[in-house]
Short mmCIF file of C-alpha atoms in Angstrom, two decimals:
data_model
loop_
_atom_site.label_atom_id
_atom_site.label_comp_id
_atom_site.label_asym_id
_atom_site.label_seq_id
_atom_site.Cartn_x
_atom_site.Cartn_y
_atom_site.Cartn_z
CA UNK R 1 97.92 97.02 92.24
CA UNK R 2 94.19 97.07 93.20
CA UNK R 3 91.98 94.29 90.81
CA UNK R 4 89.35 96.59 89.31
CA UNK R 5 86.86 95.40 86.74
CA UNK R 6 86.80 91.76 88.19
CA UNK R 7 84.08 89.58 88.83
CA UNK R 8 84.30 88.02 92.16
CA UNK R 9 81.86 84.75 93.32
CA UNK R 10 82.18 83.79 96.90
CA UNK R 11 81.30 80.31 98.72
CA UNK R 12 81.77 79.43 101.94
CA UNK R 13 81.72 75.75 103.01
CA UNK R 14 82.46 74.12 107.08
CA UNK R 15 85.28 72.06 106.48
CA UNK R 16 84.21 70.01 110.20
CA UNK R 17 80.96 69.42 108.02
CA UNK R 18 81.37 68.29 104.44
CA UNK R 19 78.23 68.59 102.83
CA UNK R 20 76.06 69.81 105.71
CA UNK R 21 76.92 73.11 105.80
CA UNK R 22 77.71 75.54 103.02
CA UNK R 23 76.88 78.84 101.07
CA UNK R 24 75.57 78.92 97.46
CA UNK R 25 77.72 81.14 95.16
CA UNK R 26 77.28 84.44 95.49
CA UNK R 27 78.53 87.63 93.23
CA UNK R 28 80.24 90.00 94.96
CA UNK R 29 79.55 94.04 94.13
CA UNK R 30 82.45 96.82 93.91
CA UNK R 31 83.29 98.34 97.03
CA UNK R 32 83.69 102.42 96.95
CA UNK R 33 87.52 101.90 96.71
CA UNK R 34 89.66 100.54 93.85
CA UNK R 35 90.02 96.68 93.86
CA UNK R 36 87.42 96.66 97.07
CA UNK R 37 84.52 93.95 96.65
CA UNK R 38 81.66 93.72 99.12
CA UNK R 39 79.34 90.98 100.04
CA UNK R 40 77.53 89.79 103.01
CA UNK R 41 77.24 85.80 103.85
CA UNK R 42 74.60 84.51 105.99
CA UNK R 43 76.70 81.62 107.81
CA UNK R 44 74.25 78.98 109.90
CA UNK R 45 76.72 78.61 112.47
CA UNK R 46 79.66 79.72 114.69
CA UNK R 47 83.42 77.62 114.00
CA UNK R 48 85.45 77.28 111.18
CA UNK R 49 84.44 77.87 107.51
CA UNK R 50 86.46 77.52 104.53
CA UNK R 51 85.65 80.87 102.63
CA UNK R 52 85.98 80.76 98.66
CA UNK R 53 86.95 83.68 96.38
CA UNK R 54 86.32 82.76 92.37
CA UNK R 55 87.94 85.77 90.20
CA UNK R 56 87.29 86.15 86.35
CA UNK R 57 87.65 89.10 84.57
CA UNK R 58 91.06 90.88 83.74
CA UNK R 59 92.80 87.97 86.16
CA UNK R 60 91.62 84.30 86.60
CA UNK R 61 92.17 82.69 89.73
CA UNK R 62 90.64 80.58 92.97
CA UNK R 63 91.40 81.67 96.82
CA UNK R 64 89.92 79.32 99.42
CA UNK R 65 90.73 81.09 103.36
CA UNK R 66 90.04 79.56 106.10
CA UNK R 67 88.44 81.60 108.84
CA UNK R 68 87.10 81.21 112.47
CA UNK R 69 83.95 82.48 113.25
CA UNK R 70 82.98 83.43 117.11
CA UNK R 71 80.76 85.83 118.64
CA UNK R 72 82.96 88.74 118.09
CA UNK R 73 83.74 88.16 114.61
CA UNK R 74 86.15 86.12 112.54
CA UNK R 75 89.87 85.88 112.36
CA UNK R 76 92.47 83.27 110.02
CA UNK R 77 92.34 79.82 111.02
CA UNK R 78 95.45 78.01 112.25
CA UNK R 79 95.91 75.23 109.93
#
């Protein structure tokens, strides 16, 4: 089921350069579809980033997703 009414906070860190490149936590806004949340992240450079999602509200959880960003977009990292 789509999760509605949650507070979603997103931050990002670059695992290859700890504490050198990070994005401060920001709140995502509800999207147009149930369970959809949107946020724009401004990453300082291309490469692998750990995207941290924190959920609060009806469900509390934290997810860490690793993505490889290149000039074309993002793909899940092969870890």
